PDB file of C-alpha atoms and ligand atoms in Angstrom:
ATOM      1  CA  UNK C   1      81.930  86.317 112.697  1.00 54.00           C
ATOM      2  CA  UNK C   2      83.752  88.795 114.938  1.00 60.00           C
ATOM      3  CA  UNK C   3      81.937  92.063 115.722  1.00 60.00           C
ATOM      4  CA  UNK C   4      84.589  93.929 113.754  1.00 59.00           C
ATOM      5  CA  UNK C   5      84.060  91.796 110.647  1.00 56.00           C
ATOM      6  CA  UNK C   6      80.313  92.060 110.985  1.00 57.00           C
ATOM      7  CA  UNK C   7      80.566  95.845 110.968  1.00 56.00           C
ATOM      8  CA  UNK C   8      82.981  95.711 108.063  1.00 55.00           C
ATOM      9  CA  UNK C   9      80.487  93.629 106.118  1.00 54.00           C
ATOM     10  CA  UNK C  10      77.959  96.383 106.628  1.00 55.00           C
ATOM     11  CA  UNK C  11      80.526  99.050 105.826  1.00 55.00           C
ATOM     12  CA  UNK C  12      79.621 100.672 109.093  1.00 71.00           C
ATOM     13  CA  UNK C  13      82.811 100.617 111.068  1.00 83.00           C
ATOM     14  CA  UNK C  14      83.231 104.409 111.120  1.00 88.00           C
ATOM     15  CA  UNK C  15      81.202 104.780 114.276  1.00 85.00           C
ATOM     16  CA  UNK C  16      82.073 106.639 117.446  1.00 89.00           C
ATOM     17  CA  UNK C  17      84.802 108.711 115.882  1.00 93.00           C
ATOM     18  CA  UNK C  18      86.588 111.117 118.130  1.00 93.00           C
ATOM     19  CA  UNK C  19      89.400 113.534 117.574  1.00 93.00           C
ATOM     20  CA  UNK C  20      92.419 112.324 119.501  1.00 93.00           C
ATOM     21  CA  UNK C  21      95.316 114.695 118.953  1.00 93.00           C
ATOM     22  CA  UNK C  22      97.314 116.757 116.490  1.00 93.00           C
ATOM     23  CA  UNK C  23     101.041 116.334 115.998  1.00 94.00           C
ATOM     24  CA  UNK C  24     102.999 119.367 114.874  1.00 92.00           C
ATOM     25  CA  UNK C  25     106.359 117.676 115.385  1.00 94.00           C
ATOM     26  CA  UNK C  26     107.535 114.042 115.288  1.00 96.00           C
ATOM     27  CA  UNK C  27     107.738 113.839 119.093  1.00 97.00           C
ATOM     28  CA  UNK C  28     104.022 114.627 119.328  1.00 96.00           C
ATOM     29  CA  UNK C  29     103.015 111.601 117.251  1.00 97.00           C
ATOM     30  CA  UNK C  30     101.138 109.247 119.626  1.00 96.00           C
ATOM     31  CA  UNK C  31     102.418 105.744 120.271  1.00 93.00           C
ATOM     32  CA  UNK C  32     101.279 103.145 117.789  1.00 85.00           C
ATOM     33  CA  UNK C  33      99.139 100.405 119.248  1.00 87.00           C
ATOM     34  CA  UNK C  34      96.142  99.976 116.918  1.00 96.00           C
ATOM     35  CA  UNK C  35      95.720  99.730 113.115  1.00 97.00           C
ATOM     36  CA  UNK C  36      95.690 102.969 111.171  1.00 98.00           C
ATOM     37  CA  UNK C  37      94.472 104.275 107.831  1.00 98.00           C
ATOM     38  CA  UNK C  38      96.081 107.509 106.687  1.00 98.00           C
ATOM     39  CA  UNK C  39      94.722 110.029 104.185  1.00 98.00           C
ATOM     40  CA  UNK C  40      96.887 112.055 101.855  1.00 97.00           C
ATOM     41  CA  UNK C  41      96.436 114.269  98.834  1.00 96.00           C
ATOM     42  CA  UNK C  42      96.987 117.609  97.245  1.00 95.00           C
ATOM     43  CA  UNK C  43      95.621 120.628  99.125  1.00 91.00           C
ATOM     44  CA  UNK C  44      92.014 121.256  98.201  1.00 92.00           C
ATOM     45  CA  UNK C  45      91.444 117.737  96.829  1.00 96.00           C
ATOM     46  CA  UNK C  46      88.729 117.348  99.465  1.00 96.00           C
ATOM     47  CA  UNK C  47      90.554 115.340 102.129  1.00 95.00           C
ATOM     48  CA  UNK C  48      88.775 116.986 105.038  1.00 93.00           C
ATOM     49  CA  UNK C  49      85.398 116.678 103.297  1.00 95.00           C
ATOM     50  CA  UNK C  50      86.036 112.993 102.612  1.00 97.00           C
ATOM     51  CA  UNK C  51      86.941 112.343 106.251  1.00 96.00           C
ATOM     52  CA  UNK C  52      83.841 114.141 107.474  1.00 94.00           C
ATOM     53  CA  UNK C  53      81.679 112.143 105.077  1.00 95.00           C
ATOM     54  CA  UNK C  54      83.280 108.860 106.187  1.00 95.00           C
ATOM     55  CA  UNK C  55      82.825 109.810 109.825  1.00 93.00           C
ATOM     56  CA  UNK C  56      79.239 110.884 109.229  1.00 90.00           C
ATOM     57  CA  UNK C  57      80.033 114.305 110.689  1.00 84.00           C
ATOM     58  CA  UNK C  58      80.024 117.813 109.353  1.00 79.00           C
ATOM     59  CA  UNK C  59      82.654 119.486 111.401  1.00 80.00           C
ATOM     60  CA  UNK C  60      84.977 116.874 112.865  1.00 81.00           C
ATOM     61  CA  UNK C  61      87.581 117.822 110.285  1.00 83.00           C
ATOM     62  CA  UNK C  62      87.925 121.431 109.295  1.00 76.00           C
ATOM     63  CA  UNK C  63      87.025 122.143 105.663  1.00 70.00           C
ATOM     64  CA  UNK C  64      89.005 125.119 104.539  1.00 63.00           C
ATOM     65  CA  UNK C  65      88.594 127.547 101.715  1.00 57.00           C
ATOM     66  CA  UNK C  66      92.234 128.366 102.297  1.00 59.00           C
ATOM     67  CA  UNK C  67      94.359 125.600 100.768  1.00 57.00           C
ATOM     68  CA  UNK C  68      97.384 124.480 102.712  1.00 54.00           C
ATOM     69  CA  UNK C  69      95.609 124.959 105.996  1.00 56.00           C
ATOM     70  CA  UNK C  70      96.369 121.622 107.628  1.00 55.00           C
ATOM     71  CA  UNK C  71      99.749 121.933 109.239  1.00 80.00           C
ATOM     72  CA  UNK C  72      99.704 118.948 111.506  1.00 90.00           C
ATOM     73  CA  UNK C  73      99.024 115.236 111.497  1.00 94.00           C
ATOM     74  CA  UNK C  74      95.542 114.821 112.959  1.00 94.00           C
ATOM     75  CA  UNK C  75      94.624 111.593 114.694  1.00 95.00           C
ATOM     76  CA  UNK C  76      91.047 110.339 115.015  1.00 95.00           C
ATOM     77  CA  UNK C  77      90.115 107.192 116.878  1.00 95.00           C
ATOM     78  CA  UNK C  78      87.258 105.065 115.657  1.00 94.00           C
ATOM     79  CA  UNK C  79      85.549 103.104 118.389  1.00 90.00           C
ATOM     80  CA  UNK C  80      88.913 102.869 120.115  1.00 90.00           C
ATOM     81  CA  UNK C  81      89.753 100.118 117.608  1.00 93.00           C
ATOM     82  CA  UNK C  82      91.643 101.910 114.857  1.00 96.00           C
ATOM     83  CA  UNK C  83      92.768 105.355 113.849  1.00 97.00           C
ATOM     84  CA  UNK C  84      92.333 107.583 110.847  1.00 97.00           C
ATOM     85  CA  UNK C  85      95.231 109.926 110.299  1.00 97.00           C
ATOM     86  CA  UNK C  86      94.883 113.141 108.329  1.00 95.00           C
ATOM     87  CA  UNK C  87      98.262 113.882 106.718  1.00 95.00           C
ATOM     88  CA  UNK C  88      99.217 117.423 105.611  1.00 91.00           C
ATOM     89  CA  UNK C  89      98.088 118.275 102.083  1.00 90.00           C
ATOM     90  CA  UNK C  90     100.809 118.909  99.536  1.00 91.00           C
ATOM     91  CA  UNK C  91     101.260 121.014  96.447  1.00 90.00           C
ATOM     92  CA  UNK C  92     100.151 124.385  97.687  1.00 83.00           C
ATOM     93  CA  UNK C  93     102.539 126.839  96.061  1.00 78.00           C
ATOM     94  CA  UNK C  94     102.293 129.560  98.684  1.00 81.00           C
ATOM     95  CA  UNK C  95     103.697 127.458 101.509  1.00 82.00           C
ATOM     96  CA  UNK C  96     107.229 128.631 102.392  1.00 85.00           C
ATOM     97  CA  UNK C  97     109.901 125.971 101.659  1.00 87.00           C
ATOM     98  CA  UNK C  98     110.859 125.629 105.326  1.00 87.00           C
ATOM     99  CA  UNK C  99     107.282 124.939 106.299  1.00 86.00           C
ATOM    100  CA  UNK C 100     106.919 122.433 103.471  1.00 87.00           C
ATOM    101  CA  UNK C 101     110.056 120.682 104.676  1.00 90.00           C
ATOM    102  CA  UNK C 102     108.651 120.479 108.177  1.00 89.00           C
ATOM    103  CA  UNK C 103     105.500 118.755 106.880  1.00 89.00           C
ATOM    104  CA  UNK C 104     107.597 116.302 104.895  1.00 92.00           C
ATOM    105  CA  UNK C 105     109.700 115.472 107.948  1.00 94.00           C
ATOM    106  CA  UNK C 106     106.536 114.998 109.985  1.00 95.00           C
ATOM    107  CA  UNK C 107     104.898 112.748 107.405  1.00 96.00           C
ATOM    108  CA  UNK C 108     108.101 110.794 106.979  1.00 97.00           C
ATOM    109  CA  UNK C 109     108.476 110.297 110.737  1.00 97.00           C
ATOM    110  CA  UNK C 110     104.913 109.018 110.843  1.00 98.00           C
ATOM    111  CA  UNK C 111     105.229 106.629 107.896  1.00 97.00           C
ATOM    112  CA  UNK C 112     108.581 105.253 109.013  1.00 97.00           C
ATOM    113  CA  UNK C 113     107.566 104.853 112.640  1.00 96.00           C
ATOM    114  CA  UNK C 114     107.039 101.086 112.489  1.00 95.00           C
ATOM    115  CA  UNK C 115     103.286 101.472 112.895  1.00 97.00           C
ATOM    116  CA  UNK C 116     100.470  99.199 111.781  1.00 97.00           C
ATOM    117  CA  UNK C 117      99.468 101.351 108.788  1.00 98.00           C
ATOM    118  CA  UNK C 118      97.001  99.297 106.770  1.00 97.00           C
ATOM    119  CA  UNK C 119      96.865 101.753 103.877  1.00 98.00           C
ATOM    120  CA  UNK C 120      97.319 105.340 102.824  1.00 98.00           C
ATOM    121  CA  UNK C 121      94.283 106.620 100.964  1.00 98.00           C
ATOM    122  CA  UNK C 122      95.716 108.793  98.187  1.00 98.00           C
ATOM    123  CA  UNK C 123      93.081 111.262  97.084  1.00 98.00           C
ATOM    124  CA  UNK C 124      92.951 112.496  93.513  1.00 98.00           C
ATOM    125  CA  UNK C 125      90.677 114.975  91.737  1.00 98.00           C
ATOM    126  CA  UNK C 126      88.629 113.572  88.871  1.00 98.00           C
ATOM    127  CA  UNK C 127      89.177 116.749  86.871  1.00 98.00           C
ATOM    128  CA  UNK C 128      92.968 116.582  86.978  1.00 97.00           C
ATOM    129  CA  UNK C 129      95.586 114.176  85.784  1.00 97.00           C
ATOM    130  CA  UNK C 130      97.925 113.019  88.537  1.00 97.00           C
ATOM    131  CA  UNK C 131     101.065 115.145  88.385  1.00 96.00           C
ATOM    132  CA  UNK C 132     104.629 114.670  89.578  1.00 95.00           C
ATOM    133  CA  UNK C 133     103.715 115.329  93.194  1.00 95.00           C
ATOM    134  CA  UNK C 134     100.941 112.722  93.130  1.00 97.00           C
ATOM    135  CA  UNK C 135     103.241 110.243  91.396  1.00 96.00           C
ATOM    136  CA  UNK C 136     105.895 111.028  94.001  1.00 95.00           C
ATOM    137  CA  UNK C 137     103.494 110.068  96.783  1.00 97.00           C
ATOM    138  CA  UNK C 138     102.751 106.691  95.182  1.00 97.00           C
ATOM    139  CA  UNK C 139     106.398 105.861  94.590  1.00 95.00           C
ATOM    140  CA  UNK C 140     107.347 107.003  98.087  1.00 96.00           C
ATOM    141  CA  UNK C 141     104.713 104.692  99.607  1.00 97.00           C
ATOM    142  CA  UNK C 142     105.881 101.848  97.431  1.00 96.00           C
ATOM    143  CA  UNK C 143     109.449 102.428  98.617  1.00 96.00           C
ATOM    144  CA  UNK C 144     108.262 102.270 102.222  1.00 96.00           C
ATOM    145  CA  UNK C 145     106.169  99.163 101.580  1.00 96.00           C
ATOM    146  CA  UNK C 146     102.947 100.919 102.622  1.00 97.00           C
ATOM    147  CA  UNK C 147      99.843 100.041 100.580  1.00 97.00           C
ATOM    148  CA  UNK C 148      98.321 102.922  98.616  1.00 98.00           C
ATOM    149  CA  UNK C 149      94.613 103.117  97.835  1.00 98.00           C
ATOM    150  CA  UNK C 150      93.841 105.534  94.997  1.00 98.00           C
ATOM    151  CA  UNK C 151      90.556 107.344  95.559  1.00 98.00           C
ATOM    152  CA  UNK C 152      89.273 109.755  92.933  1.00 98.00           C
ATOM    153  CA  UNK C 153      87.143 112.485  94.504  1.00 98.00           C
ATOM    154  CA  UNK C 154      84.898 115.231  93.074  1.00 98.00           C
ATOM    155  CA  UNK C 155      83.157 112.861  90.662  1.00 98.00           C
ATOM    156  CA  UNK C 156      80.150 115.208  90.761  1.00 98.00           C
ATOM    157  CA  UNK C 157      82.235 117.803  88.922  1.00 98.00           C
ATOM    158  CA  UNK C 158      82.449 115.598  85.830  1.00 98.00           C
ATOM    159  CA  UNK C 159      79.365 114.855  83.755  1.00 97.00           C
ATOM    160  CA  UNK C 160      78.333 111.211  83.993  1.00 95.00           C
ATOM    161  CA  UNK C 161      79.186 110.241  80.384  1.00 96.00           C
ATOM    162  CA  UNK C 162      82.750 111.516  80.785  1.00 97.00           C
ATOM    163  CA  UNK C 163      83.516 109.873  84.103  1.00 97.00           C
ATOM    164  CA  UNK C 164      84.609 106.487  82.829  1.00 97.00           C
ATOM    165  CA  UNK C 165      87.165 108.043  80.489  1.00 97.00           C
ATOM    166  CA  UNK C 166      88.373 110.371  83.234  1.00 98.00           C
ATOM    167  CA  UNK C 167      88.899 107.461  85.642  1.00 98.00           C
ATOM    168  CA  UNK C 168      90.698 105.448  82.957  1.00 98.00           C
ATOM    169  CA  UNK C 169      92.973 108.360  82.105  1.00 98.00           C
ATOM    170  CA  UNK C 170      93.880 108.867  85.757  1.00 98.00           C
ATOM    171  CA  UNK C 171      94.365 105.173  86.460  1.00 97.00           C
ATOM    172  CA  UNK C 172      96.639 104.822  83.431  1.00 97.00           C
ATOM    173  CA  UNK C 173      98.985 107.364  84.991  1.00 96.00           C
ATOM    174  CA  UNK C 174      99.232 105.525  88.313  1.00 96.00           C
ATOM    175  CA  UNK C 175     101.687 102.735  89.073  1.00 94.00           C
ATOM    176  CA  UNK C 176     100.256  99.214  89.384  1.00 94.00           C
ATOM    177  CA  UNK C 177      98.330  99.042  92.668  1.00 95.00           C
ATOM    178  CA  UNK C 178      97.433  96.162  94.919  1.00 94.00           C
ATOM    179  CA  UNK C 179      93.973  97.573  95.648  1.00 96.00           C
ATOM    180  CA  UNK C 180      91.090  98.723  93.436  1.00 96.00           C
ATOM    181  CA  UNK C 181      90.683 102.396  92.498  1.00 98.00           C
ATOM    182  CA  UNK C 182      87.624 104.054  94.037  1.00 98.00           C
ATOM    183  CA  UNK C 183      85.527 106.890  92.661  1.00 98.00           C
ATOM    184  CA  UNK C 184      83.657 109.118  95.094  1.00 98.00           C
ATOM    185  CA  UNK C 185      82.097 112.495  95.660  1.00 98.00           C
ATOM    186  CA  UNK C 186      82.323 114.004  99.113  1.00 97.00           C
ATOM    187  CA  UNK C 187      79.622 116.399  97.990  1.00 97.00           C
ATOM    188  CA  UNK C 188      76.960 113.868  96.985  1.00 97.00           C
ATOM    189  CA  UNK C 189      78.206 110.887  98.992  1.00 96.00           C
ATOM    190  CA  UNK C 190      78.404 108.673  95.958  1.00 97.00           C
ATOM    191  CA  UNK C 191      80.874 105.812  96.218  1.00 96.00           C
ATOM    192  CA  UNK C 192      81.185 106.055  99.998  1.00 95.00           C
ATOM    193  CA  UNK C 193      79.433 102.815 100.735  1.00 94.00           C
ATOM    194  CA  UNK C 194      81.981 100.887  98.675  1.00 95.00           C
ATOM    195  CA  UNK C 195      84.900 102.878 100.042  1.00 96.00           C
ATOM    196  CA  UNK C 196      83.934 102.540 103.683  1.00 94.00           C
ATOM    197  CA  UNK C 197      83.183  98.843 103.218  1.00 93.00           C
ATOM    198  CA  UNK C 198      86.656  98.391 101.781  1.00 95.00           C
ATOM    199  CA  UNK C 199      88.439 100.450 104.436  1.00 95.00           C
ATOM    200  CA  UNK C 200      86.536  98.629 107.179  1.00 93.00           C
ATOM    201  CA  UNK C 201      87.736  95.339 105.729  1.00 93.00           C
ATOM    202  CA  UNK C 202      91.336  96.578 105.913  1.00 95.00           C
ATOM    203  CA  UNK C 203      91.108  97.235 109.628  1.00 94.00           C
ATOM    204  CA  UNK C 204      88.660  94.408 110.324  1.00 86.00           C
ATOM    205  CA  UNK C 205      91.187  91.833 109.273  1.00 48.00           C
ATOM    206  CA  UNK C 206      93.196  92.704 112.374  1.00 41.00           C
ATOM    207  CA  UNK C 207      94.438  89.618 114.164  1.00 37.00           C
TER     208      UNK C 207
HETATM  209  N1  LIG Q   1      82.086 119.592  94.094  1.00 90.50           N
HETATM  210  C1  LIG Q   1      82.786 119.031  95.054  1.00 90.50           C
HETATM  211  N2  LIG Q   1      83.499 119.793  95.901  1.00 90.50           N
HETATM  212  C2  LIG Q   1      84.214 119.179  96.874  1.00 90.50           C
HETATM  213  C3  LIG Q   1      84.254 117.777  97.011  1.00 90.50           C
HETATM  214  N3  LIG Q   1      85.068 117.487  98.042  1.00 90.50           N
HETATM  215  C4  LIG Q   1      85.497 118.663  98.550  1.00 90.50           C
HETATM  216  N4  LIG Q   1      85.001 119.694  97.850  1.00 90.50           N
HETATM  217  C5  LIG Q   1      85.259 121.133  98.046  1.00 90.50           C
HETATM  218  O1  LIG Q   1      86.642 121.365  97.814  1.00 90.50           O
HETATM  219  C6  LIG Q   1      87.143 122.357  98.703  1.00 90.50           C
HETATM  220  C7  LIG Q   1      88.311 121.796  99.516  1.00 90.50           C
HETATM  221  O2  LIG Q   1      87.799 120.806 100.370  1.00 90.50           O
HETATM  222  P1  LIG Q   1      88.610 120.337 101.682  1.00 90.50           P
HETATM  223  O3  LIG Q   1      87.863 119.172 102.207  1.00 90.50           O
HETATM  224  O4  LIG Q   1      88.889 121.470 102.611  1.00 90.50           O
HETATM  225  O5  LIG Q   1      89.964 119.879 100.987  1.00 90.50           O
HETATM  226  P2  LIG Q   1      91.380 119.544 101.635  1.00 90.50           P
HETATM  227  O6  LIG Q   1      92.216 120.770 101.493  1.00 90.50           O
HETATM  228  O7  LIG Q   1      91.917 118.431 100.783  1.00 90.50           O
HETATM  229  O8  LIG Q   1      91.166 119.118 103.044  1.00 90.50           O
HETATM  230  C8  LIG Q   1      85.970 122.793  99.581  1.00 90.50           C
HETATM  231  O9  LIG Q   1      85.402 123.929  98.990  1.00 90.50           O
HETATM  232  C9  LIG Q   1      85.027 121.599  99.484  1.00 90.50           C
HETATM  233  O10 LIG Q   1      83.687 121.954  99.682  1.00 90.50           O
HETATM  234  C10 LIG Q   1      83.493 116.982  96.071  1.00 90.50           C
HETATM  235  O11 LIG Q   1      83.465 115.745  96.087  1.00 90.50           O
HETATM  236  N5  LIG Q   1      82.792 117.671  95.124  1.00 90.50           N
HETATM  237 MG1  LIG Q   2      91.879 119.826 104.825  1.00 90.50          MG
END
């Protein structure tokens, strides 16, 4: 078994994470040479918290009480073997249209850049039904031929007996997906073992 697969089997591939760079414009996006997993979702869905939890860090990714804070693509390298890419959050009403357009152009340049993107983790909130913007993300990824992984965060906010129904209701509103839907809480850490195991397997299958 290769070292990468061995780590994937343990779900422990998110080791030695370091911040690499931020891209505020398409020309600042670093060259693609290793596999990548990107993370997307509505502002405030907990994207930064999820990344920190995956990385086993508290402050690698800024957690903001101000939604719409992330204005760049942020690149993190994991063990020099693959990257995690933090995409700008969407859906924050107070962002001026020009700024929103800039983020879309940036995200589009990234996703269409011919890179080895193994998946885009699409974060959802267990308390909300996916809306048009969420649906738009899934259909956009499908159009580009990039695999989407639906991950439902903030499970701790829903009482245990209601979770199954909540997950079913959300899943029913998503298009058919190649990968399983994950349920997590960045607050309690629940579901992260399964999620990191799965994500590690996506990058561990590198040739
Ligand atoms: N209860 C709960 N709160 C969360 C969870 N994940 C994130 N949050 C909170 O949601 C807010 C937004 O989180 P952040 O990670 O900055 O979201 P981002 O805008 O998507 O990057 C912060 O107050 C977090 O503490 C979760 O799983 N459960
Ligand atoms: Mg954030």
